[in-house]
């Protein structure tokens, strides 16, 4: 299927992007932030309250943003990690995704401003994701949440962090996680020989060289690619993991790795909902305010969460 016509028109109106390798890091981060904060949220993704806080992390203070849904608690809690190749992004860049998950799953969403590479290499992002999960498990009641109903979620690199945190939580005996939402997270060091990596090596949006550059910033050494906290797909066993929702974009070089991860989960007996969204590109969930496909993936993810919370 060709790229979605609405996305194609958007891309045609955008200036040519040189690729992340050719953009200074500070400019890259500011460009992503400037382009993201202007994206409208879904009009019906209404939440009761949003507040920022700071919790303890291994690297010092860890900023979080707490979204509270309308209604009466206590609510389930979703710990959410934003995308951005482990290098860019913050609490504002995927605010629209956090709002939608909060409103549509009727859960408190705790968005995590984890440490970014290259200043903070692997496993800093995983450590911060786990710190947030453990903090939420201990302090859920204080934020209107129910510690017995916890989930992890993320998009792109943030989805990889969510899936890695679920692995560590399983291996360390908790906190117990009811469900994991993975929106176009590859969960694997980038493969270059998969059909999607070949077909979409030049994009749209995300190019194979962009993926390679992000991972060069993230890992201290390529040998770390086999650590399941970096590549959850490569874990020796996926048995005993919580149910996973895996939503992929058809026109995305990382699509096949994400779908291979879902199939690994299914083979291991993990309840898994895998859904590919036709004509979509990497990052499409951020356009939930106006793109039907983005609305679909977040509504599907929210419905999955609600099923496993109740």
CSV table of C-alpha atoms in Angstrom, one decimal:
chain,number,residue,atom,x,y,z
A,1,UNK,CA,0.0,0.0,0.0
A,2,UNK,CA,1.3,3.5,-0.8
A,3,UNK,CA,2.0,6.1,1.9
A,4,UNK,CA,-1.2,7.6,3.3
A,5,UNK,CA,-2.2,10.6,1.1
A,6,UNK,CA,-2.5,13.0,4.0
A,7,UNK,CA,1.0,12.2,5.1
A,8,UNK,CA,2.3,12.4,1.6
A,9,UNK,CA,0.9,15.9,1.2
A,10,UNK,CA,2.4,17.0,4.5
A,11,UNK,CA,5.8,15.6,3.5
A,12,UNK,CA,5.6,17.4,0.1
A,13,UNK,CA,5.1,20.7,1.9
A,14,UNK,CA,8.1,20.2,4.2
A,15,UNK,CA,11.7,21.3,3.3
A,16,UNK,CA,14.2,18.7,2.5
A,17,UNK,CA,15.8,17.3,5.7
A,18,UNK,CA,19.5,16.5,5.4
A,19,UNK,CA,19.5,13.6,7.9
A,20,UNK,CA,20.3,13.7,11.6
A,21,UNK,CA,24.0,12.9,11.1
A,22,UNK,CA,24.5,16.2,9.4
A,23,UNK,CA,22.7,18.4,12.0
A,24,UNK,CA,24.4,19.8,15.1
A,25,UNK,CA,23.0,18.1,18.2
A,26,UNK,CA,21.7,21.2,19.8
A,27,UNK,CA,20.0,22.3,16.6
A,28,UNK,CA,18.5,18.8,16.1
A,29,UNK,CA,17.0,18.9,19.6
A,30,UNK,CA,15.6,22.3,19.2
A,31,UNK,CA,14.2,21.6,15.8
A,32,UNK,CA,12.4,18.5,17.0
A,33,UNK,CA,11.1,20.4,20.0
A,34,UNK,CA,9.9,23.3,17.9
A,35,UNK,CA,8.2,21.1,15.4
A,36,UNK,CA,6.6,18.9,18.0
A,37,UNK,CA,5.1,21.4,20.4
A,38,UNK,CA,3.1,23.0,17.6
A,39,UNK,CA,1.3,19.7,16.9
A,40,UNK,CA,-2.3,19.8,18.2
A,41,UNK,CA,-3.6,17.1,20.6
A,42,UNK,CA,-6.8,15.3,19.9
A,43,UNK,CA,-9.7,17.6,20.8
A,44,UNK,CA,-11.4,14.9,22.8
A,45,UNK,CA,-8.3,13.8,24.7
A,46,UNK,CA,-9.5,15.8,27.7
A,47,UNK,CA,-7.7,15.3,31.0
A,48,UNK,CA,-8.5,16.6,34.5
A,49,UNK,CA,-5.1,17.8,35.5
A,50,UNK,CA,-1.5,17.9,34.4
A,51,UNK,CA,1.4,18.6,36.8
A,52,UNK,CA,5.2,18.4,36.7
A,53,UNK,CA,7.2,16.8,39.5
A,54,UNK,CA,10.7,15.5,40.2
A,55,UNK,CA,11.5,12.0,41.6
A,56,UNK,CA,14.8,10.4,42.6
A,57,UNK,CA,16.8,8.7,39.8
A,58,UNK,CA,20.2,7.1,39.6
A,59,UNK,CA,21.5,10.1,37.7
A,60,UNK,CA,19.9,12.6,40.2
A,61,UNK,CA,16.6,14.3,39.9
A,62,UNK,CA,14.3,12.7,37.3
A,63,UNK,CA,11.6,15.0,35.9
A,64,UNK,CA,8.2,13.5,35.3
A,65,UNK,CA,4.8,14.8,34.2
A,66,UNK,CA,1.6,13.4,35.7
A,67,UNK,CA,-1.6,13.3,33.7
A,68,UNK,CA,-4.8,12.6,35.6
A,69,UNK,CA,-8.0,11.5,33.8
A,70,UNK,CA,-11.4,12.8,34.5
A,71,UNK,CA,-13.6,10.8,36.9
A,72,UNK,CA,-13.1,9.3,40.3
A,73,UNK,CA,-9.9,7.4,41.3
A,74,UNK,CA,-8.1,5.4,42.2
A,75,UNK,CA,-6.9,5.0,38.6
A,76,UNK,CA,-4.6,2.5,36.8
A,77,UNK,CA,-1.2,4.0,36.1
A,78,UNK,CA,0.8,4.0,32.9
A,79,UNK,CA,4.5,4.8,33.0
A,80,UNK,CA,5.3,6.3,29.5
A,81,UNK,CA,8.6,6.9,27.8
A,82,UNK,CA,8.8,9.3,24.8
A,83,UNK,CA,10.4,8.6,21.5
A,84,UNK,CA,13.4,10.4,19.9
A,85,UNK,CA,16.1,7.9,19.2
A,86,UNK,CA,17.4,8.0,22.8
A,87,UNK,CA,18.8,11.4,21.8
A,88,UNK,CA,16.0,14.0,21.4
A,89,UNK,CA,12.6,14.6,22.9
A,90,UNK,CA,11.3,15.6,26.3
A,91,UNK,CA,8.1,16.0,28.3
A,92,UNK,CA,6.6,18.4,25.7
A,93,UNK,CA,7.5,16.6,22.4
A,94,UNK,CA,5.0,13.8,22.9
A,95,UNK,CA,2.6,15.5,25.2
A,96,UNK,CA,-0.2,14.8,22.7
A,97,UNK,CA,0.4,11.0,23.0
A,98,UNK,CA,0.4,11.1,26.8
A,99,UNK,CA,-2.8,13.0,26.9
A,100,UNK,CA,-4.6,10.6,24.5
A,101,UNK,CA,-3.5,7.6,26.5
A,102,UNK,CA,-4.6,9.2,29.8
A,103,UNK,CA,-8.0,10.3,28.5
A,104,UNK,CA,-8.8,7.2,26.4
A,105,UNK,CA,-7.5,4.5,28.9
A,106,UNK,CA,-8.9,6.3,31.9
A,107,UNK,CA,-5.5,6.0,33.6
A,108,UNK,CA,-3.0,8.3,35.3
A,109,UNK,CA,0.0,8.6,32.9
A,110,UNK,CA,3.4,9.4,34.2
A,111,UNK,CA,5.6,10.6,31.4
A,112,UNK,CA,9.3,10.3,32.1
A,113,UNK,CA,12.0,12.8,31.0
A,114,UNK,CA,14.8,10.1,31.0
A,115,UNK,CA,18.4,11.0,30.5
A,116,UNK,CA,19.4,11.3,26.8
A,117,UNK,CA,22.4,10.1,24.8
A,118,UNK,CA,25.1,10.8,23.9
A,119,UNK,CA,25.7,12.6,27.3
A,120,UNK,CA,24.1,9.6,29.0
A,121,UNK,CA,24.8,6.4,27.3
A,122,UNK,CA,23.1,3.0,27.6
A,123,UNK,CA,21.7,1.9,30.1
A,124,UNK,CA,20.8,5.3,31.5
A,125,UNK,CA,17.5,5.4,29.8
A,126,UNK,CA,16.5,2.0,31.0
A,127,UNK,CA,17.6,2.8,34.5
A,128,UNK,CA,15.4,5.9,34.5
A,129,UNK,CA,12.5,4.0,33.1
A,130,UNK,CA,12.9,1.5,35.9
A,131,UNK,CA,13.3,4.2,38.6
A,132,UNK,CA,10.0,5.7,37.4
A,133,UNK,CA,8.2,2.4,37.4
A,134,UNK,CA,9.5,1.6,41.0
A,135,UNK,CA,8.6,5.1,42.2
A,136,UNK,CA,5.1,4.7,40.8
A,137,UNK,CA,4.6,1.3,42.4
A,138,UNK,CA,5.6,2.8,45.8
A,139,UNK,CA,3.7,6.1,45.5
A,140,UNK,CA,0.7,5.3,43.3
A,141,UNK,CA,-1.8,6.3,45.9
A,142,UNK,CA,-0.2,9.8,46.3
A,143,UNK,CA,-0.9,10.5,42.6
A,144,UNK,CA,-4.4,9.0,42.6
A,145,UNK,CA,-3.3,5.7,41.2
A,146,UNK,CA,-3.7,2.0,42.0
A,147,UNK,CA,-0.3,0.2,42.4
A,148,UNK,CA,-1.9,-3.1,41.6
A,149,UNK,CA,-2.7,-1.9,38.0
A,150,UNK,CA,0.5,-0.7,36.4
A,151,UNK,CA,1.5,-0.6,32.8
A,152,UNK,CA,4.4,0.5,30.7
A,153,UNK,CA,4.2,2.3,27.4
A,154,UNK,CA,6.3,4.2,24.9
A,155,UNK,CA,6.8,5.1,21.2
A,156,UNK,CA,9.8,4.4,19.1
A,157,UNK,CA,12.9,4.5,21.4
A,158,UNK,CA,10.6,5.0,24.3
A,159,UNK,CA,8.8,1.8,23.4
A,160,UNK,CA,12.2,-0.1,23.5
A,161,UNK,CA,12.7,1.3,27.0
A,162,UNK,CA,9.3,0.2,28.1
A,163,UNK,CA,9.8,-3.3,26.8
A,164,UNK,CA,13.3,-3.4,28.4
A,165,UNK,CA,11.9,-2.3,31.7
A,166,UNK,CA,9.3,-5.1,31.5
A,167,UNK,CA,12.0,-7.6,31.1
A,168,UNK,CA,14.0,-6.4,34.0
A,169,UNK,CA,10.9,-6.2,36.2
A,170,UNK,CA,10.1,-9.8,35.3
A,171,UNK,CA,13.6,-11.0,36.1
A,172,UNK,CA,13.8,-9.0,39.4
A,173,UNK,CA,10.4,-10.1,40.7
A,174,UNK,CA,8.6,-6.8,40.2
A,175,UNK,CA,7.0,-4.4,40.2
A,176,UNK,CA,4.2,-6.3,38.6
A,177,UNK,CA,3.2,-4.9,35.2
A,178,UNK,CA,-0.3,-5.6,33.8
A,179,UNK,CA,0.5,-4.6,30.2
A,180,UNK,CA,3.0,-3.0,27.8
A,181,UNK,CA,2.3,-0.7,24.9
A,182,UNK,CA,4.9,-0.6,22.1
A,183,UNK,CA,4.2,1.9,19.4
A,184,UNK,CA,6.7,1.3,16.5
A,185,UNK,CA,9.6,0.3,18.8
A,186,UNK,CA,12.0,-2.0,17.0
A,187,UNK,CA,13.2,-3.7,20.3
A,188,UNK,CA,16.3,-4.6,18.3
A,189,UNK,CA,19.6,-3.2,17.2
A,190,UNK,CA,18.8,-2.0,13.7
A,191,UNK,CA,18.7,-4.7,11.1
A,192,UNK,CA,19.6,-3.7,7.6
A,193,UNK,CA,18.6,-6.8,5.7
A,194,UNK,CA,14.9,-7.0,6.6
A,195,UNK,CA,12.4,-6.2,3.8
A,196,UNK,CA,11.2,-3.0,5.5
A,197,UNK,CA,14.8,-1.8,6.2
A,198,UNK,CA,15.6,-2.2,2.5
A,199,UNK,CA,12.3,-0.8,1.2
A,200,UNK,CA,12.4,2.3,3.4
A,201,UNK,CA,16.1,2.9,3.8
A,202,UNK,CA,15.5,6.4,2.5
A,203,UNK,CA,12.5,7.1,4.6
A,204,UNK,CA,10.0,8.7,4.6
A,205,UNK,CA,10.6,10.5,7.9
A,206,UNK,CA,13.2,8.0,9.3
A,207,UNK,CA,16.1,6.8,7.2
A,208,UNK,CA,18.3,3.8,7.8
A,209,UNK,CA,21.3,6.1,8.4
A,210,UNK,CA,19.3,8.1,10.9
A,211,UNK,CA,18.6,4.9,12.8
A,212,UNK,CA,22.3,3.9,12.7
A,213,UNK,CA,23.3,7.3,14.0
A,214,UNK,CA,20.9,7.3,16.9
A,215,UNK,CA,22.2,3.9,18.0
A,216,UNK,CA,25.8,5.1,17.7
A,217,UNK,CA,25.0,7.9,20.2
A,218,UNK,CA,23.2,5.5,22.5
A,219,UNK,CA,25.6,2.6,22.9
A,220,UNK,CA,29.1,2.9,24.3
A,221,UNK,CA,30.1,0.0,22.0
A,222,UNK,CA,28.3,-2.0,19.3
A,223,UNK,CA,28.8,-5.2,21.5
A,224,UNK,CA,26.1,-3.9,23.8
A,225,UNK,CA,23.5,-4.6,21.1
A,226,UNK,CA,23.1,-8.1,22.5
A,227,UNK,CA,22.2,-6.9,25.9
A,228,UNK,CA,18.4,-7.5,26.2
A,229,UNK,CA,18.0,-4.2,27.9
A,230,UNK,CA,19.2,-2.6,24.6
A,231,UNK,CA,17.6,-5.2,22.3
A,232,UNK,CA,14.6,-6.8,24.1
A,233,UNK,CA,14.1,-9.0,21.0
A,234,UNK,CA,17.4,-10.8,21.9
A,235,UNK,CA,16.4,-11.8,25.4
A,236,UNK,CA,17.0,-15.6,26.0
A,237,UNK,CA,13.4,-16.0,27.0
A,238,UNK,CA,10.3,-13.9,26.7
A,239,UNK,CA,8.1,-16.3,28.8
A,240,UNK,CA,6.3,-14.7,31.7
A,241,UNK,CA,6.2,-11.2,30.3
A,242,UNK,CA,3.0,-9.2,30.6
A,243,UNK,CA,0.6,-8.9,27.6
A,244,UNK,CA,2.0,-6.6,24.9
A,245,UNK,CA,0.3,-4.3,22.3
A,246,UNK,CA,2.6,-3.8,19.3
A,247,UNK,CA,1.6,-1.2,16.8
A,248,UNK,CA,3.7,-0.8,13.7
A,249,UNK,CA,3.8,1.6,10.7
A,250,UNK,CA,3.7,0.1,7.3
A,251,UNK,CA,6.2,2.5,5.7
A,252,UNK,CA,8.9,2.3,8.4
A,253,UNK,CA,12.4,0.8,8.2
A,254,UNK,CA,12.1,-0.6,11.7
A,255,UNK,CA,8.7,-2.2,11.1
A,256,UNK,CA,10.0,-5.8,10.6
A,257,UNK,CA,12.1,-5.8,13.7
A,258,UNK,CA,9.1,-4.7,15.8
A,259,UNK,CA,6.9,-7.4,14.2
A,260,UNK,CA,9.6,-10.0,14.8
A,261,UNK,CA,9.6,-9.0,18.5
A,262,UNK,CA,5.8,-9.5,18.6
A,263,UNK,CA,6.2,-12.9,17.1
A,264,UNK,CA,8.9,-13.8,19.6
A,265,UNK,CA,6.4,-12.9,22.4
A,266,UNK,CA,3.7,-15.0,20.8
A,267,UNK,CA,6.0,-18.0,20.5
A,268,UNK,CA,6.8,-17.6,24.2
A,269,UNK,CA,3.2,-17.8,25.1
A,270,UNK,CA,2.8,-14.0,25.8
A,271,UNK,CA,-0.6,-12.6,25.0
A,272,UNK,CA,0.3,-10.2,22.2
A,273,UNK,CA,-1.8,-7.9,20.0
A,274,UNK,CA,0.1,-7.0,16.8
A,275,UNK,CA,-1.4,-4.4,14.5
A,276,UNK,CA,0.2,-2.9,11.4
A,277,UNK,CA,-1.3,0.5,10.3
A,278,UNK,CA,-1.4,0.8,6.5
A,279,UNK,CA,0.2,3.8,4.9
A,280,UNK,CA,1.6,5.1,8.1
A,281,UNK,CA,5.2,6.2,8.7
A,282,UNK,CA,7.5,6.2,11.8
A,283,UNK,CA,6.3,8.8,14.3
A,284,UNK,CA,2.7,8.9,13.1
A,285,UNK,CA,1.1,8.6,16.5
A,286,UNK,CA,2.1,12.2,17.3
A,287,UNK,CA,-0.4,13.4,14.7
A,288,UNK,CA,-3.3,12.2,16.7
A,289,UNK,CA,-5.0,15.6,16.5
A,290,UNK,CA,-5.7,15.3,12.8
A,291,UNK,CA,-4.6,12.0,11.3
A,292,UNK,CA,-7.1,9.1,11.5
A,293,UNK,CA,-4.3,6.5,11.5
A,294,UNK,CA,-2.7,8.1,14.6
A,295,UNK,CA,-6.0,8.2,16.3
A,296,UNK,CA,-6.6,4.6,15.5
A,297,UNK,CA,-3.3,3.3,17.0
A,298,UNK,CA,-3.7,5.3,20.3
A,299,UNK,CA,-7.4,4.3,20.6
A,300,UNK,CA,-6.4,0.6,20.0
A,301,UNK,CA,-3.6,0.9,22.6
A,302,UNK,CA,-5.9,2.5,25.1
A,303,UNK,CA,-8.5,-0.2,24.6
A,304,UNK,CA,-5.8,-2.8,25.1
A,305,UNK,CA,-4.8,-1.1,28.4
A,306,UNK,CA,-8.4,-0.9,29.6
A,307,UNK,CA,-8.9,-4.6,28.9
A,308,UNK,CA,-6.0,-5.5,31.1
A,309,UNK,CA,-6.6,-3.0,33.8
A,310,UNK,CA,-10.2,-4.3,34.4
